[in-house]
mmCIF file of C-alpha atoms in Angstrom:
data_model
loop_
_atom_site.group_PDB
_atom_site.id
_atom_site.type_symbol
_atom_site.label_atom_id
_atom_site.label_comp_id
_atom_site.label_asym_id
_atom_site.label_seq_id
_atom_site.Cartn_x
_atom_site.Cartn_y
_atom_site.Cartn_z
ATOM 1 C CA MET A 47 39.417 140.365 -87.627
ATOM 2 C CA THR A 48 38.482 140.658 -83.987
ATOM 3 C CA SER A 49 39.713 143.458 -81.754
ATOM 4 C CA GLY A 50 41.583 140.902 -79.642
ATOM 5 C CA PHE A 51 43.495 139.667 -82.680
ATOM 6 C CA VAL A 52 44.375 143.232 -83.685
ATOM 7 C CA ARG A 53 45.659 143.990 -80.172
ATOM 8 C CA LYS A 54 47.826 140.876 -80.255
ATOM 9 C CA MET A 55 49.274 141.826 -83.618
ATOM 10 C CA LEU A 56 50.049 145.347 -82.402
ATOM 11 C CA LEU A 57 51.670 143.970 -79.270
ATOM 12 C CA LEU A 58 53.688 141.503 -81.330
ATOM 13 C CA ALA A 59 54.787 144.333 -83.645
ATOM 14 C CA LEU A 60 55.868 146.423 -80.637
ATOM 15 C CA VAL A 61 57.884 143.522 -79.216
ATOM 16 C CA ALA A 62 59.505 142.904 -82.602
ATOM 17 C CA ALA A 63 60.349 146.619 -82.939
ATOM 18 C CA LEU A 64 61.949 146.729 -79.485
ATOM 19 C CA ILE A 65 64.018 143.629 -80.190
ATOM 20 C CA ALA A 66 65.074 145.001 -83.573
ATOM 21 C CA GLY A 67 66.026 148.307 -81.951
ATOM 22 C CA PHE A 68 68.073 146.519 -79.291
ATOM 23 C CA PHE A 69 70.168 144.715 -81.876
ATOM 24 C CA GLY A 70 70.074 147.552 -84.404
ATOM 25 C CA LEU A 71 71.585 149.983 -81.907
ATOM 26 C CA GLY A 72 74.276 147.462 -81.063
ATOM 27 C CA LEU A 73 73.295 147.209 -77.397
ATOM 28 C CA HIS A 74 74.009 143.482 -77.480
ATOM 29 C CA ASN A 75 77.653 144.260 -78.217
ATOM 30 C CA SER A 76 77.807 146.398 -75.073
ATOM 31 C CA LEU A 77 76.400 143.681 -72.829
ATOM 32 C CA THR A 78 79.490 141.488 -72.821
ATOM 33 C CA LEU A 79 81.946 140.817 -70.042
ATOM 34 C CA SER A 80 84.933 142.086 -72.031
ATOM 35 C CA PHE A 81 83.194 145.356 -72.939
ATOM 36 C CA LEU A 82 82.098 145.830 -69.355
ATOM 37 C CA LYS A 83 85.604 145.371 -67.991
ATOM 38 C CA GLU A 84 87.034 147.760 -70.593
ATOM 39 C CA SER A 85 84.363 150.404 -69.921
ATOM 40 C CA ARG A 86 84.185 150.106 -66.156
ATOM 41 C CA GLU A 87 85.954 153.380 -65.423
ATOM 42 C CA ALA A 88 83.894 155.331 -67.976
ATOM 43 C CA LEU A 89 80.659 153.897 -66.600
ATOM 44 C CA ALA A 90 81.707 154.684 -63.043
ATOM 45 C CA THR A 91 82.439 158.271 -64.087
ATOM 46 C CA ALA A 92 79.003 158.601 -65.714
ATOM 47 C CA GLN A 93 77.357 157.180 -62.615
ATOM 48 C CA ALA A 94 79.184 159.611 -60.350
ATOM 49 C CA ALA A 95 78.168 162.564 -62.550
ATOM 50 C CA SER A 96 74.434 161.764 -62.421
ATOM 51 C CA PRO A 97 73.674 158.949 -59.955
ATOM 52 C CA LEU A 98 69.859 159.008 -60.113
ATOM 53 C CA ARG A 99 69.637 159.271 -63.899
ATOM 54 C CA PHE A 100 72.229 156.544 -64.361
ATOM 55 C CA ALA A 101 70.442 154.240 -61.909
ATOM 56 C CA ALA A 102 67.074 154.896 -63.608
ATOM 57 C CA GLY A 103 68.541 154.109 -67.024
ATOM 58 C CA TYR A 104 70.122 150.938 -65.673
ATOM 59 C CA PHE A 105 66.818 149.878 -64.104
ATOM 60 C CA LEU A 106 64.806 150.444 -67.289
ATOM 61 C CA LEU A 107 67.364 148.664 -69.459
ATOM 62 C CA TYR A 108 67.307 145.681 -67.107
ATOM 63 C CA VAL A 109 63.502 145.513 -67.184
ATOM 64 C CA LEU A 110 63.563 145.634 -71.004
ATOM 65 C CA VAL A 111 66.176 142.878 -71.265
ATOM 66 C CA ALA A 112 64.291 140.634 -68.835
ATOM 67 C CA ALA A 113 60.844 141.298 -70.327
ATOM 68 C CA LEU A 114 61.946 140.537 -73.895
ATOM 69 C CA SER A 115 64.256 137.652 -72.933
ATOM 70 C CA LEU A 116 67.208 139.436 -74.516
ATOM 71 C CA PRO A 117 70.815 138.390 -73.884
ATOM 72 C CA GLY A 118 72.767 140.363 -71.318
ATOM 73 C CA ALA A 119 70.970 140.097 -67.961
ATOM 74 C CA THR A 120 73.915 138.325 -66.340
ATOM 75 C CA VAL A 121 76.384 140.942 -67.550
ATOM 76 C CA LEU A 122 74.058 143.721 -66.410
ATOM 77 C CA THR A 123 73.948 142.174 -62.951
ATOM 78 C CA LEU A 124 77.729 141.904 -62.821
ATOM 79 C CA GLY A 125 78.120 145.446 -64.068
ATOM 80 C CA GLY A 126 75.740 146.768 -61.473
ATOM 81 C CA GLY A 127 77.721 145.094 -58.727
ATOM 82 C CA ALA A 128 80.942 146.603 -60.071
ATOM 83 C CA ILE A 129 79.524 150.128 -60.370
ATOM 84 C CA PHE A 130 76.879 150.547 -57.654
ATOM 85 C CA GLY A 131 78.188 148.129 -55.049
ATOM 86 C CA PHE A 132 76.438 145.168 -53.486
ATOM 87 C CA TRP A 133 73.380 146.508 -51.648
ATOM 88 C CA THR A 134 72.279 149.124 -54.166
ATOM 89 C CA THR A 135 72.603 146.675 -57.050
ATOM 90 C CA LEU A 136 70.816 143.928 -55.130
ATOM 91 C CA VAL A 137 67.781 146.167 -54.601
ATOM 92 C CA ILE A 138 67.725 147.479 -58.184
ATOM 93 C CA VAL A 139 68.249 144.111 -59.855
ATOM 94 C CA SER A 140 65.843 142.281 -57.565
ATOM 95 C CA PHE A 141 62.960 144.559 -58.535
ATOM 96 C CA ALA A 142 63.981 145.096 -62.170
ATOM 97 C CA SER A 143 64.420 141.382 -62.875
ATOM 98 C CA THR A 144 61.124 140.485 -61.195
ATOM 99 C CA ILE A 145 59.179 143.201 -63.010
ATOM 100 C CA GLY A 146 60.772 142.130 -66.294
ATOM 101 C CA ALA A 147 60.011 138.471 -65.623
ATOM 102 C CA THR A 148 56.376 139.298 -64.830
ATOM 103 C CA LEU A 149 56.067 141.277 -68.065
ATOM 104 C CA ALA A 150 57.568 138.332 -69.966
ATOM 105 C CA CYS A 151 55.053 136.007 -68.314
ATOM 106 C CA ALA A 152 52.206 138.366 -69.240
ATOM 107 C CA LEU A 153 53.453 138.602 -72.852
ATOM 108 C CA SER A 154 53.587 134.826 -73.167
ATOM 109 C CA ARG A 155 50.076 134.546 -71.743
ATOM 110 C CA THR A 156 48.630 137.256 -73.973
ATOM 111 C CA LEU A 157 50.245 136.060 -77.192
ATOM 112 C CA PHE A 158 50.229 132.275 -76.872
ATOM 113 C CA ARG A 159 47.933 130.942 -74.139
ATOM 114 C CA GLN A 160 44.759 131.073 -76.210
ATOM 115 C CA ALA A 161 46.389 129.101 -79.015
ATOM 116 C CA MET A 162 47.772 126.628 -76.482
ATOM 117 C CA ALA A 163 44.304 126.220 -74.934
ATOM 118 C CA ARG A 164 42.817 125.360 -78.338
ATOM 119 C CA ARG A 165 45.587 122.863 -78.989
ATOM 120 C CA MET A 166 45.626 121.129 -75.595
ATOM 121 C CA GLY A 167 41.995 121.476 -74.534
ATOM 122 C CA PRO A 168 41.185 119.528 -71.329
ATOM 123 C CA LYS A 169 44.885 118.753 -70.762
ATOM 124 C CA LEU A 170 45.610 122.422 -70.157
ATOM 125 C CA THR A 171 42.680 122.588 -67.748
ATOM 126 C CA ALA A 172 44.231 119.757 -65.736
ATOM 127 C CA ILE A 173 47.585 121.523 -65.743
ATOM 128 C CA ASP A 174 45.939 124.740 -64.566
ATOM 129 C CA GLU A 175 44.294 122.891 -61.700
ATOM 130 C CA GLY A 176 47.652 121.495 -60.624
ATOM 131 C CA ILE A 177 49.234 124.928 -60.909
ATOM 132 C CA ARG A 178 46.500 126.417 -58.712
ATOM 133 C CA ARG A 179 47.308 123.854 -56.003
ATOM 134 C CA GLU A 180 51.097 123.671 -56.247
ATOM 135 C CA GLY A 181 52.147 126.392 -58.683
ATOM 136 C CA ALA A 182 53.671 128.799 -56.165
ATOM 137 C CA PHE A 183 55.673 125.992 -54.573
ATOM 138 C CA TYR A 184 57.110 124.693 -57.852
ATOM 139 C CA LEU A 185 57.803 128.199 -59.163
ATOM 140 C CA PHE A 186 59.713 128.941 -55.961
ATOM 141 C CA THR A 187 61.771 125.776 -56.501
ATOM 142 C CA LEU A 188 62.484 126.665 -60.132
ATOM 143 C CA ARG A 189 63.604 130.144 -59.146
ATOM 144 C CA LEU A 190 66.037 128.798 -56.586
ATOM 145 C CA ILE A 191 67.722 126.363 -58.988
ATOM 146 C CA PRO A 192 69.867 128.278 -61.525
ATOM 147 C CA LEU A 193 69.980 125.311 -63.940
ATOM 148 C CA PHE A 194 66.559 126.298 -65.278
ATOM 149 C CA PRO A 195 66.812 129.199 -67.768
ATOM 150 C CA PHE A 196 65.198 132.417 -66.590
ATOM 151 C CA PHE A 197 63.274 133.059 -69.819
ATOM 152 C CA VAL A 198 61.968 129.491 -70.087
ATOM 153 C CA VAL A 199 60.354 129.677 -66.650
ATOM 154 C CA ASN A 200 58.769 133.029 -67.516
ATOM 155 C CA ALA A 201 57.328 131.807 -70.819
ATOM 156 C CA ALA A 202 56.149 128.453 -69.461
ATOM 157 C CA MET A 203 54.356 130.013 -66.506
ATOM 158 C CA GLY A 204 52.671 132.419 -68.900
ATOM 159 C CA LEU A 205 50.949 129.456 -70.532
ATOM 160 C CA THR A 206 49.369 128.506 -67.214
ATOM 161 C CA ALA A 207 46.735 130.220 -65.108
ATOM 162 C CA VAL A 208 49.035 131.165 -62.229
ATOM 163 C CA PRO A 209 48.023 134.695 -61.080
ATOM 164 C CA LEU A 210 50.550 137.350 -62.051
ATOM 165 C CA SER A 211 50.541 138.665 -58.488
ATOM 166 C CA THR A 212 51.585 135.218 -57.228
ATOM 167 C CA PHE A 213 54.167 134.931 -59.997
ATOM 168 C CA TYR A 214 55.650 138.294 -59.050
ATOM 169 C CA LEU A 215 55.808 137.664 -55.306
ATOM 170 C CA VAL A 216 57.265 134.152 -55.569
ATOM 171 C CA SER A 217 59.792 135.271 -58.187
ATOM 172 C CA GLN A 218 60.842 138.249 -56.075
ATOM 173 C CA ILE A 219 61.652 135.970 -53.153
ATOM 174 C CA GLY A 220 62.899 132.941 -55.077
ATOM 175 C CA MET A 221 65.350 134.827 -57.308
ATOM 176 C CA LEU A 222 66.884 136.841 -54.470
ATOM 177 C CA PRO A 223 69.571 134.291 -53.453
ATOM 178 C CA GLY A 224 70.775 133.883 -57.036
ATOM 179 C CA THR A 225 70.749 137.621 -57.582
ATOM 180 C CA ALA A 226 72.874 138.105 -54.478
ATOM 181 C CA VAL A 227 75.448 135.606 -55.752
ATOM 182 C CA TYR A 228 75.797 137.302 -59.128
ATOM 183 C CA VAL A 229 75.874 140.807 -57.652
ATOM 184 C CA ASN A 230 78.595 139.741 -55.249
ATOM 185 C CA ALA A 231 80.546 138.357 -58.205
ATOM 186 C CA GLY A 232 80.142 141.703 -59.929
ATOM 187 C CA THR A 233 81.800 143.503 -57.027
ATOM 188 C CA GLN A 234 84.876 141.431 -57.824
ATOM 189 C CA LEU A 235 84.589 141.932 -61.572
ATOM 190 C CA GLY A 236 88.267 142.609 -62.086
ATOM 191 C CA ARG A 237 89.110 139.043 -61.053
ATOM 192 C CA ILE A 238 86.535 137.298 -63.287
ATOM 193 C CA ASP A 239 87.776 136.199 -66.708
ATOM 194 C CA SER A 240 84.623 134.497 -67.992
ATOM 195 C CA LEU A 241 80.990 133.970 -67.048
ATOM 196 C CA ALA A 242 81.757 130.306 -66.421
ATOM 197 C CA GLY A 243 84.001 131.352 -63.557
ATOM 198 C CA ILE A 244 81.007 132.538 -61.551
ATOM 199 C CA LEU A 245 79.319 129.142 -61.241
ATOM 200 C CA SER A 246 81.864 126.813 -59.713
ATOM 201 C CA PRO A 247 80.810 123.203 -58.964
ATOM 202 C CA GLY A 248 80.545 124.049 -55.274
ATOM 203 C CA LEU A 249 78.273 126.976 -56.032
ATOM 204 C CA LEU A 250 76.041 124.832 -58.250
ATOM 205 C CA VAL A 251 75.731 122.308 -55.433
ATOM 206 C CA SER A 252 74.766 125.110 -53.059
ATOM 207 C CA PHE A 253 72.030 126.265 -55.428
ATOM 208 C CA ALA A 254 70.781 122.699 -55.856
ATOM 209 C CA LEU A 255 70.509 122.382 -52.089
ATOM 210 C CA LEU A 256 68.576 125.653 -51.972
ATOM 211 C CA GLY A 257 66.194 124.225 -54.550
ATOM 212 C CA LEU A 258 65.744 121.003 -52.612
ATOM 213 C CA PHE A 259 64.958 122.826 -49.375
ATOM 214 C CA PRO A 260 61.307 123.684 -50.213
ATOM 215 C CA LEU A 261 60.773 120.088 -51.408
ATOM 216 C CA ALA A 262 62.094 118.761 -48.110
ATOM 217 C CA ALA A 263 59.967 121.271 -46.195
ATOM 218 C CA ARG A 264 56.848 120.225 -48.121
ATOM 219 C CA HIS A 265 57.413 116.538 -47.363
ATOM 220 C CA ALA A 266 58.071 117.343 -43.712
ATOM 221 C CA VAL A 267 54.733 119.190 -43.481
ATOM 222 C CA ALA A 268 52.936 116.338 -45.272
ATOM 223 C CA PHE A 269 54.496 113.840 -42.841
ATOM 224 C CA TYR A 270 53.405 115.947 -39.882
ATOM 225 C CA ARG A 271 49.843 116.201 -41.203
ATOM 226 C CA ALA A 272 49.712 112.447 -41.799
ATOM 227 C CA ARG A 273 50.817 111.789 -38.230
ATOM 228 C CA GLN A 274 48.247 114.238 -36.842
ATOM 229 C CA ALA A 275 45.314 112.893 -38.881
ATOM 230 C CA PRO A 276 44.812 109.661 -36.827
ATOM 231 C CA LYS A 277 44.834 111.696 -33.621
ATOM 232 C CA ASN A 278 42.114 113.969 -34.958
ATOM 233 C CA LEU A 279 40.010 111.002 -36.050
ATOM 234 C CA SER A 280 40.303 109.375 -32.629
ATOM 235 C CA GLY A 281 39.356 112.551 -30.765
ATOM 236 C CA PRO A 282 36.188 112.965 -28.667
ATOM 237 C CA ASN A 283 34.121 114.082 -31.667
ATOM 238 C CA SER A 284 35.179 111.257 -33.979
ATOM 239 C CA LYS A 285 32.167 109.096 -32.985
ATOM 240 C CA GLY A 286 29.675 111.878 -32.671
ATOM 241 C CA ASP A 287 30.349 112.468 -28.972
ATOM 242 C CA THR A 288 29.691 115.861 -27.569
ATOM 243 C CA PRO A 289 32.519 117.617 -25.752
#
């Protein structure tokens, strides 16, 4: 066995242990809307007693949930809004979710990209080339549209060659509007009866429009470049003339 294979197996064992611990400790039962509403006062009391420690624990738990694609990120966002308020939660969740997403992307790349490369061969090379040209743009679009599952985008991008630094930066910006919507919903937690109540049809339309905006901007830039190209070709240097 190669050292790379051993490292992958150890990493896979660590991931499996963390997931098993999450469910074994019953944390998944705590990350529900009903539990959150019932425990809101107790959580607020704990936060008031030790604000920094509580915030640090919340941040680390959010990173873990996002990195391992565990259920509960939405409820954590709502809970943060209910306990910390809008601006504090927005900052914490924005960074925690992006760090977790980047770790999930890195895990997918480390564990599965090599096998995918062997399976797809030149096809993956072509995909990588397209991702290098347009990857940041399409990732930004995917982050703005909430109809695409968070964990699917993380895992899929991990199978490509998009730089993790680019993935992090684009995700940080692209997920911010959605994060703000959910955090704002969390500040009104007492009036929400189900997770479905957060995404009304009007809100989904708003998110779709946000996702279409970068597409429209890209086509506008392409149109502008196409209009400018003939002017450049007909300029004084187009026939070898000197200025």
